[in-house]
CSV table of C-alpha atoms and ligand atoms in Angstrom, one decimal:
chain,number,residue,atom,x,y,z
A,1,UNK,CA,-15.3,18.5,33.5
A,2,UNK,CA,-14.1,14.9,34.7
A,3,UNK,CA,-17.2,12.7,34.3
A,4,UNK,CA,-17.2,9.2,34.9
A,5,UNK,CA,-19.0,6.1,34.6
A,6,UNK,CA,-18.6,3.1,36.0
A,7,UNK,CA,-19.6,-0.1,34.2
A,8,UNK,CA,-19.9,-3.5,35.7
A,9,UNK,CA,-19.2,-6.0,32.6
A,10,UNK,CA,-18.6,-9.2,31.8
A,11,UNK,CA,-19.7,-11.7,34.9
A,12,UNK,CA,-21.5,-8.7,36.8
A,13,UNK,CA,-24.7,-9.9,36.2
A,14,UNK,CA,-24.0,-12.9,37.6
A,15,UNK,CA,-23.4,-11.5,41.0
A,16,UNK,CA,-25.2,-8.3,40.7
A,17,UNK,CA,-29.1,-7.9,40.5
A,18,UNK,CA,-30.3,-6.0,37.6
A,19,UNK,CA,-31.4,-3.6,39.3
A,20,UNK,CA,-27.9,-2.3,40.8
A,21,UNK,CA,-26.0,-3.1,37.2
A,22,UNK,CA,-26.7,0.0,35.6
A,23,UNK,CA,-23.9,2.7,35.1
A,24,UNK,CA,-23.2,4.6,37.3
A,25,UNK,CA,-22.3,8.3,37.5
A,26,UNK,CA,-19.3,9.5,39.6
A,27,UNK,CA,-16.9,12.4,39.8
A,28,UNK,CA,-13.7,12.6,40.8
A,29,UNK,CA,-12.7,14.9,43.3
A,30,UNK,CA,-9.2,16.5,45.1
A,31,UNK,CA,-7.3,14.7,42.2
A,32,UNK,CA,-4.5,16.2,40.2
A,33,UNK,CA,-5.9,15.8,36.7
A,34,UNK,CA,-4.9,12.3,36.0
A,35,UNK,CA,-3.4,11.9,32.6
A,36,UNK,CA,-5.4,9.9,30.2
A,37,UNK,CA,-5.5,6.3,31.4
A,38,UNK,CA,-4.1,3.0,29.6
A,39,UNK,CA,-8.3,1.8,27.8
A,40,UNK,CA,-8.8,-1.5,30.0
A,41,UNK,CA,-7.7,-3.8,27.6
A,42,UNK,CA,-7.7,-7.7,28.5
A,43,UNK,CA,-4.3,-9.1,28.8
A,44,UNK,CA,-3.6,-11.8,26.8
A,45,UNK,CA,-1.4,-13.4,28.9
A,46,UNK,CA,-2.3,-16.7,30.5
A,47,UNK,CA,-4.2,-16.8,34.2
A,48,UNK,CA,-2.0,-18.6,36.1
A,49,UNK,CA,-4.9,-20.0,38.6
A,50,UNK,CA,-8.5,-19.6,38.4
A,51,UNK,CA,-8.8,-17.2,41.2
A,52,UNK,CA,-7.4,-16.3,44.9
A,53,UNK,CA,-9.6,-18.7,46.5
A,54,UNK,CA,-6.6,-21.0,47.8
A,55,UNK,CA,-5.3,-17.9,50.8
A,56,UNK,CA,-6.9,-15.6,52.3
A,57,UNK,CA,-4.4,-12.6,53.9
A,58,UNK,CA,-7.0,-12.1,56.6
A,59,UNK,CA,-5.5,-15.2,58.6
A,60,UNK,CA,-2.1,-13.1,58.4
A,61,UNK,CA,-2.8,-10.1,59.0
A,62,UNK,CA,-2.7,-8.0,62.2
A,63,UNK,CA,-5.7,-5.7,63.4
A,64,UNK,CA,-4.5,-2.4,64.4
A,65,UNK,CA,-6.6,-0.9,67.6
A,66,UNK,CA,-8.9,1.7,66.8
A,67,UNK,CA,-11.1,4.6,67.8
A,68,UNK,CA,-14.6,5.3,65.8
A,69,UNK,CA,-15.5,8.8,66.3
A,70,UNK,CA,-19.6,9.8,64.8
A,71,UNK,CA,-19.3,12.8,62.6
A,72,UNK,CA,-22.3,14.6,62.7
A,73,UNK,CA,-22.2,15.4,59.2
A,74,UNK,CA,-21.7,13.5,55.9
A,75,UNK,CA,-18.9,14.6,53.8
A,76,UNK,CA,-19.5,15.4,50.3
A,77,UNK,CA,-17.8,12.2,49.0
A,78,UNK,CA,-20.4,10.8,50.7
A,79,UNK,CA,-23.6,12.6,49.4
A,80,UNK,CA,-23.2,13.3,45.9
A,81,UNK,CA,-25.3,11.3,43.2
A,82,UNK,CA,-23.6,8.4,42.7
A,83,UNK,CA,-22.7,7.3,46.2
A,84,UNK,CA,-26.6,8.0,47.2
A,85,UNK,CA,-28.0,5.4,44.7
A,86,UNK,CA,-25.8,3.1,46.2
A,87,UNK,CA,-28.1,2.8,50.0
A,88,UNK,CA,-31.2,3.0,48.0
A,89,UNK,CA,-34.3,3.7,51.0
A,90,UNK,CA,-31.7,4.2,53.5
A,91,UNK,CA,-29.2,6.7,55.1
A,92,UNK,CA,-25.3,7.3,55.5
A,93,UNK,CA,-24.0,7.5,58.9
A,94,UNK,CA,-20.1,9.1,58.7
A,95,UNK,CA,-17.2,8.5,61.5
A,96,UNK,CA,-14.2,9.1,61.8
A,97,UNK,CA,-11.7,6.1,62.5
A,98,UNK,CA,-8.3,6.4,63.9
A,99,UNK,CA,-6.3,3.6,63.7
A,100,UNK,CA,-2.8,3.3,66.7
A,101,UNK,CA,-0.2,3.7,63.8
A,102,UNK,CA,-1.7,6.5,62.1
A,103,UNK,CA,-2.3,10.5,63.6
A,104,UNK,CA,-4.8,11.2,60.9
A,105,UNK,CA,-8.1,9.1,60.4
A,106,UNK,CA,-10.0,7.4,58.1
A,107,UNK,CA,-13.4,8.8,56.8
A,108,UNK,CA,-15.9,5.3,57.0
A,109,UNK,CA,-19.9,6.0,55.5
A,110,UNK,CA,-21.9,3.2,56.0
A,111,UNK,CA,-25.2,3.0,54.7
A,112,UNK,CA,-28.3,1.7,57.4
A,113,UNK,CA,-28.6,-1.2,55.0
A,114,UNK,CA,-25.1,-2.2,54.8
A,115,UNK,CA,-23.9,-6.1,55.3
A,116,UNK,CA,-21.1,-4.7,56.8
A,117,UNK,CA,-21.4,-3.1,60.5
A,118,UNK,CA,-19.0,-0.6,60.8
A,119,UNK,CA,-16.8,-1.7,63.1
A,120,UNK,CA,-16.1,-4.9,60.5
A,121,UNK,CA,-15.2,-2.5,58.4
A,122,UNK,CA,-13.3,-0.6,60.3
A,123,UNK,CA,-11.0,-3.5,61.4
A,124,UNK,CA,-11.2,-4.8,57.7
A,125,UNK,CA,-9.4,-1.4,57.0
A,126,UNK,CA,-7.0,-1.9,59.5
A,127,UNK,CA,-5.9,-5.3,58.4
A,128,UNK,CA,-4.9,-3.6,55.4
A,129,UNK,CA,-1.4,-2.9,56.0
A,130,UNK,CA,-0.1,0.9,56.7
A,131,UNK,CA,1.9,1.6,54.0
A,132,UNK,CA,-1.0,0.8,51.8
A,133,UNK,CA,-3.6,1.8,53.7
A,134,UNK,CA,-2.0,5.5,53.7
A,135,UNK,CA,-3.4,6.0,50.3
A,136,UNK,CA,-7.0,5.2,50.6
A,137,UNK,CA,-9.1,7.9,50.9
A,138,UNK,CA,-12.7,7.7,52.2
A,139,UNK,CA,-14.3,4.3,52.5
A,140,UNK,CA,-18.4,4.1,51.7
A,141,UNK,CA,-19.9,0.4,53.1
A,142,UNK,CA,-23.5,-0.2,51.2
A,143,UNK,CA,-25.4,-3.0,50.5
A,144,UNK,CA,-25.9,-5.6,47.9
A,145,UNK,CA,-26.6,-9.1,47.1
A,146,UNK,CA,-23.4,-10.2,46.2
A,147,UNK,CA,-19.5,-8.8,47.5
A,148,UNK,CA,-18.1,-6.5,45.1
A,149,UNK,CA,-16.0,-3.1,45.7
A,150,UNK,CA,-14.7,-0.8,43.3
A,151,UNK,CA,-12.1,2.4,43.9
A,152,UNK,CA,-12.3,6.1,42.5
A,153,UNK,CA,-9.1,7.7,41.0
A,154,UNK,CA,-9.7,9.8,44.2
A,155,UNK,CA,-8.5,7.2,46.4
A,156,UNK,CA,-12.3,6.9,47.7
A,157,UNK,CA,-13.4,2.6,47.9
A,158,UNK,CA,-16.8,1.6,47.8
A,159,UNK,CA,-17.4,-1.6,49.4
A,160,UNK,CA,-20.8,-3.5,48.9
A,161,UNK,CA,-21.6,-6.7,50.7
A,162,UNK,CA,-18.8,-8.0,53.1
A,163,UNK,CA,-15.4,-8.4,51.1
A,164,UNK,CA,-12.6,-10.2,52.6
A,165,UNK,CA,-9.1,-8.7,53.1
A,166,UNK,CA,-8.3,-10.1,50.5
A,167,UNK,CA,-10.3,-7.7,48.3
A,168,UNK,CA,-9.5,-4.7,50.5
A,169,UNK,CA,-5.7,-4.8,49.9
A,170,UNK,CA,-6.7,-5.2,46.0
A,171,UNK,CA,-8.8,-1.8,46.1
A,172,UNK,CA,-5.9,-0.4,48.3
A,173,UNK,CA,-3.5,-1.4,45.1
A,174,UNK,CA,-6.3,0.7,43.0
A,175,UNK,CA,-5.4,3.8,45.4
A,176,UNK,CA,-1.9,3.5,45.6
A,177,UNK,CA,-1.8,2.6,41.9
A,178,UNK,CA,-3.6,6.0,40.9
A,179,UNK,CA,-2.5,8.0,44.1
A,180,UNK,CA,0.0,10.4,41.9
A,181,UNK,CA,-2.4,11.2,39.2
A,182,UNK,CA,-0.7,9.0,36.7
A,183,UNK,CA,-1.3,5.3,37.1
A,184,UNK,CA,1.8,3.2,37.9
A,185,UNK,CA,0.3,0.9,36.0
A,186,UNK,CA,0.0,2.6,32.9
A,187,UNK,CA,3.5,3.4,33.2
A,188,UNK,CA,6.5,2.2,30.8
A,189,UNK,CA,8.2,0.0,33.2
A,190,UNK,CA,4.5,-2.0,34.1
A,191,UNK,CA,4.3,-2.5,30.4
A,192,UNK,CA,7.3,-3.7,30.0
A,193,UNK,CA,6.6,-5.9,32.6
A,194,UNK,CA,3.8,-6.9,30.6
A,195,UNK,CA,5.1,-7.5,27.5
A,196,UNK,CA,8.2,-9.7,28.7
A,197,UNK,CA,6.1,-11.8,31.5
A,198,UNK,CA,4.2,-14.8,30.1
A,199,UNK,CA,1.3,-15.3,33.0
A,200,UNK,CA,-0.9,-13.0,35.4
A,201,UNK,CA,-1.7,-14.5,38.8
A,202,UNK,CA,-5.1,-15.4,38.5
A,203,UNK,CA,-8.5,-15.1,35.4
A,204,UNK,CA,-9.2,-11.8,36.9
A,205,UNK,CA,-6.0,-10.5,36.8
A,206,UNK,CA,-6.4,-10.6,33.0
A,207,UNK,CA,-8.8,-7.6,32.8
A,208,UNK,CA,-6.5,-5.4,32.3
A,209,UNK,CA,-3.2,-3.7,33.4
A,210,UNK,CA,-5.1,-2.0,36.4
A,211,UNK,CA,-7.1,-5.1,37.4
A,212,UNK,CA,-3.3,-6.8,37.0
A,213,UNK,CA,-1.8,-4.4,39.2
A,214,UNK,CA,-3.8,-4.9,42.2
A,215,UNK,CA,-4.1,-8.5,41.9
A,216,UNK,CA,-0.2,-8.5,42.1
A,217,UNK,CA,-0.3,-6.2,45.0
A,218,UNK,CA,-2.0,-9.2,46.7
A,219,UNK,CA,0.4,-11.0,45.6
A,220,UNK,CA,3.1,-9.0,47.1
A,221,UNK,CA,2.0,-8.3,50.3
A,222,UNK,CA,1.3,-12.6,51.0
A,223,UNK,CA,4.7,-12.6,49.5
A,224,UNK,CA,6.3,-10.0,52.1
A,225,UNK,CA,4.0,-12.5,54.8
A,226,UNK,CA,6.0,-15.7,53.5
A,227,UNK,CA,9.5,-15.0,53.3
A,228,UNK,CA,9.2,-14.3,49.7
A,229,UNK,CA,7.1,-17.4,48.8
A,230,UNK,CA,3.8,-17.5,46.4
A,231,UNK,CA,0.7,-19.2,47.4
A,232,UNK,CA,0.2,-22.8,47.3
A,233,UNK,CA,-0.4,-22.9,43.4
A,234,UNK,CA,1.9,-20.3,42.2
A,235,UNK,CA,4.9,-19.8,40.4
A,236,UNK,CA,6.9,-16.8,40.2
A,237,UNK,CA,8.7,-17.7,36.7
A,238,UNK,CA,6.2,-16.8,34.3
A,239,UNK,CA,5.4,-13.4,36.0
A,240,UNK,CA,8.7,-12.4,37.6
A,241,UNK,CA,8.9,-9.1,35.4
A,242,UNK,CA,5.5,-7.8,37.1
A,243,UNK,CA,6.8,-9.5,40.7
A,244,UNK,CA,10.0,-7.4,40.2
A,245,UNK,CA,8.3,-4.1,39.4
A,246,UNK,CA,6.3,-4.4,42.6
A,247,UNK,CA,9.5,-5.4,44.7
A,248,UNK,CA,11.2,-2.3,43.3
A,249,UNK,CA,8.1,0.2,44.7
A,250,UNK,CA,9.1,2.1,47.8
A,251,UNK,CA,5.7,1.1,49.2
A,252,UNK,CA,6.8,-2.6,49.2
A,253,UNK,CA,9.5,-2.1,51.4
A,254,UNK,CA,8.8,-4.9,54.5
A,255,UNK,CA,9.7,-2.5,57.3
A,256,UNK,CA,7.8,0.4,55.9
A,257,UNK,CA,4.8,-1.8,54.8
A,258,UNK,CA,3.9,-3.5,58.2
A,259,UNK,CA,6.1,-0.4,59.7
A,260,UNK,CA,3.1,0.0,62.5
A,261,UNK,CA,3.5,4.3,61.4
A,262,UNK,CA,1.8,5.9,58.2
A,263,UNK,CA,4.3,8.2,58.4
A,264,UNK,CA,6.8,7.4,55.8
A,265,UNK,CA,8.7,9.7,53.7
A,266,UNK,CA,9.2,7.8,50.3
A,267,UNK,CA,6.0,9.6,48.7
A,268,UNK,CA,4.4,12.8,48.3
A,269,UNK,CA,1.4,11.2,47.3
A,270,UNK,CA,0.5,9.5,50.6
A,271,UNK,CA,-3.2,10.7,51.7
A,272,UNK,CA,-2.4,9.7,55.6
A,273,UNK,CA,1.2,11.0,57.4
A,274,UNK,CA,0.5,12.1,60.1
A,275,UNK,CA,2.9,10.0,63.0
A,276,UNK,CA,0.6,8.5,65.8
A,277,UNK,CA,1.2,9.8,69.0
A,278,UNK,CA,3.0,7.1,70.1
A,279,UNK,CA,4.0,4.1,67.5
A,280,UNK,CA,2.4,0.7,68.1
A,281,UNK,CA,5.5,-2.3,68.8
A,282,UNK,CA,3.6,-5.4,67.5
A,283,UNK,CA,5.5,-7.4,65.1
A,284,UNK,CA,3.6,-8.3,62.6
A,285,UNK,CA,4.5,-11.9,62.0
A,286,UNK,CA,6.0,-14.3,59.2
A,287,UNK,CA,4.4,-17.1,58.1
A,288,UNK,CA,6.4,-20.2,56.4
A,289,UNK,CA,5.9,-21.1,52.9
A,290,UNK,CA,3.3,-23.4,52.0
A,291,UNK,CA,4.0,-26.8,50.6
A,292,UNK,CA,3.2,-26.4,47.0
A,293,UNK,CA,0.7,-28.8,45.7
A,294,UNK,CA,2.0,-31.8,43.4
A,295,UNK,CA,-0.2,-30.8,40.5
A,296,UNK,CA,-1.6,-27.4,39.8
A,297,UNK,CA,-4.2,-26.3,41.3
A,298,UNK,CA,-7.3,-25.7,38.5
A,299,UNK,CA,-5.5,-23.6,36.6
A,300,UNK,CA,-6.8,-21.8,34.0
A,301,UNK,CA,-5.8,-20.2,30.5
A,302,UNK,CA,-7.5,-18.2,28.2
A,303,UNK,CA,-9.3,-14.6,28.7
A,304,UNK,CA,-11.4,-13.8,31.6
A,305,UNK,CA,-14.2,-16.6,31.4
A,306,UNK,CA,-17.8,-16.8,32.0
A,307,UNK,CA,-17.3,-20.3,32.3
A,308,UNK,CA,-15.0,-20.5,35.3
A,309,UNK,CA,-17.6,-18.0,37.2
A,310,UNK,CA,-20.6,-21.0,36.4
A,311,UNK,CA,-17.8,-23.4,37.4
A,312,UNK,CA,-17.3,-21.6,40.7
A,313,UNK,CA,-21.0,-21.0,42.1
A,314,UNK,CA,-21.4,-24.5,41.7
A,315,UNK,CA,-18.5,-25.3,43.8
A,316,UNK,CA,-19.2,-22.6,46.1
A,317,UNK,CA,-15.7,-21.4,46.2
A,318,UNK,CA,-15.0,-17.5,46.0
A,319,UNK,CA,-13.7,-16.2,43.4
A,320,UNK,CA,-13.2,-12.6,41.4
A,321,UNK,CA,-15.7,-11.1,39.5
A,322,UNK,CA,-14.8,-9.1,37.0
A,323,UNK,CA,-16.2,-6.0,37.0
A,324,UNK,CA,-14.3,-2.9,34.9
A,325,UNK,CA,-14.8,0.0,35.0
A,326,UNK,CA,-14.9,2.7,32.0
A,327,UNK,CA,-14.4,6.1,31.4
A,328,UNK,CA,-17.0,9.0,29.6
A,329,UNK,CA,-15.6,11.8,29.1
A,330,UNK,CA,-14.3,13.8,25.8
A,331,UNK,CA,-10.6,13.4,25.3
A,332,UNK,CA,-9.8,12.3,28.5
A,333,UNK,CA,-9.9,9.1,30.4
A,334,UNK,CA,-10.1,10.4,33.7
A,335,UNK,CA,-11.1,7.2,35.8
A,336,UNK,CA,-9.9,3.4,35.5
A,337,UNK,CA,-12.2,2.5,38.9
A,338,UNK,CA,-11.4,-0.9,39.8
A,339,UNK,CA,-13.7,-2.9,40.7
A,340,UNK,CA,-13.6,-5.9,41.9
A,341,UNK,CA,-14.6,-8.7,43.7
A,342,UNK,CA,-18.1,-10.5,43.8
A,343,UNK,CA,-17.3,-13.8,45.6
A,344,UNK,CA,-20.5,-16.5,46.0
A,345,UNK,CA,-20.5,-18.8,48.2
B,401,LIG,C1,-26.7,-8.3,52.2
B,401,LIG,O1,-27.9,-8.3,52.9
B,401,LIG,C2,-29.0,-8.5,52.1
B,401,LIG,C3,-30.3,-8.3,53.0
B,401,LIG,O2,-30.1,-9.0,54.2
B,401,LIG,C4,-29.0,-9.9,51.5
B,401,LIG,O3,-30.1,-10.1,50.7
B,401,LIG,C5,-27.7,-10.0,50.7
B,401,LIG,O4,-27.6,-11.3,50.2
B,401,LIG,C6,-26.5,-9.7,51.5
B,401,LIG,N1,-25.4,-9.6,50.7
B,401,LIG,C7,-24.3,-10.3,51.0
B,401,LIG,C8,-23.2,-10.2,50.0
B,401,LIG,O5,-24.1,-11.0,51.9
């Protein structure tokens, strides 16, 4: 039986109480049995910048329209165990949101207690662009003291606090990473990528190969925004391997990406086709390169450091957490959740 368990390491406790860091218990469901995950080994190579704090994709991208629709019952990825503990003393509410470039909705639970109301994070959703957005399953809003989020192998994202975009197209890499079954980024040509790149975007990118994978799905998609250019900060050179895996996925094609339809036909494993009834004809705009800064920006070397995280809550910039997430199970690794993001301000 798949049984997980989520564990928030490493700076969780800086942005978690104590009281919400213990394990938690999870099972996957409506998965093909995924095959056993890459262990979430730290990278070892080099952060090239401390964190994502220098862009946020929430200035770029475009909110789809939408339609929230009460369900009078909750679904059951939104009653089991795990998902209760999360709105401790409160109660799940479930709608249904349909989005103008999609014909099938969005399942949204939001807790009583949530930071988030729902309609924030229903247009946080929708700023997540379609050809990503297609492969995240149900979405649970609770409550906590610090932003964090984390994604199932299911597809399903549970958000806590009030992330930024940012951190909703990294879970959204987590579901399209894992929507087959078998992790893109446990696959040969992401290793290889690995092994021949000598940098990973940012300190949280060095979790692991997972972690790395959504970070660089950010990564992509302000890329696809800019004509092709990084962040102020950033240099492709040292990570071009990983930058031309991504640019090689189907699901980074520009047109399909920001295509205003979830109805593409590059992948089986898409959770939302349906074709809206009648297909939105915003544009969603470019946006030129930023000047690149004379010096680096704090950059950062080294593996994922407590340090940086003190460093950062003094400064008051955002920045990732790093959370990870673990598998139980006998011989199988059946979930590599990704969590993410605490920011402070
Ligand atoms: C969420 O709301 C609670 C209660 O108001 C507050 O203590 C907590 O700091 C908030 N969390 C975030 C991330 O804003």
């Amino acid at each position: 039986m798949a049984k997980l368990v989520f564990l928030c390491l490493a700076l969780a406790p800086l942005f978690i109480h104590p009281g919400s860091a213990a394990p938690l218990l999870a099972r996957p469901r409506d998965v093909p049995t995924p095959t056993p995950a890459i262990p979430p080994t730290s990278l070892t190579l080099s952060a090239q910048q401390q964190d994502y704090s220098a862009f946020d994709l929430g200035t770029n991208l475009l909110t789809p329209s939408s339609t929230i629709t009460p369900l009078s019952t909750l679904p059951p990825q939104c009653s089991d165990a795990t998902t209760a503990s999360e709105c401790p003393n409160a109660q799940y509410a479930a709608a249904e949101v349909t989005y103008d470039d999609c014909g099938s909705s969005w399942t949204i639970c939001r807790c009583d207690t949530a930071n988030m109301t729902l309609d924030a994070a229903a247009a946080r959703l929708g700023q997540v662009p379609v050809g990503l957005r297609r492969y995240v399953a149900t979405v649970v809003v609770a409550p906590a003291p610090a932003k964090h989020a984390y994604t199932l192998v299911t597809g399903d994202i549970h958000i806590f606090g009030e992330p930024e975009v940012d951190a909703w197209v990294h879970e959204a890499g987590h579901a399209y990473d894992w929507a087959s079954g078998t992790p893109l980024s446990g696959s040969q040509g992401w290793t290889d990528a690995l092994a021949a790149d000598t940098c990973v975007p940012d300190v949280y990118s060095q979790t692991s190969a997972g972690e790395d994978f959504a970070q660089m799905t950010v990564m992509m998609v302000y890329s696809l925004l800019h004509g092709g250019a990084l962040p102020p900060g950033w240099s492709g050179d040292c990570m071009a391997r990983q930058m031309a895996y991504m640019a090689a996925q189907p699901t980074f094609n520009k047109d399909d990406l920001f295509g205003n339809t979830c109805a593409i036909a590059d992948s089986q494993y898409s959770r939302h086709a349906v074709p809206p009834p009648v297909v939105p004809t915003r544009i969603q705009p470019d946006f030129p390169a930023q000047l690149q800064p004379e010096a680096p920006l704090k950059s950062s070397l080294g593996l994922p450091g407590l340090a940086a995280a003190e460093t950062s809550e003094e400064d008051g910039t955002k920045h990732d957490n790093s959370a990870s997430a673990l598998y139980v199970g006998h011989a199988k690794i059946v979930m590599i959740a990704g969590l993410v993001a605490g920011w402070l301000w």
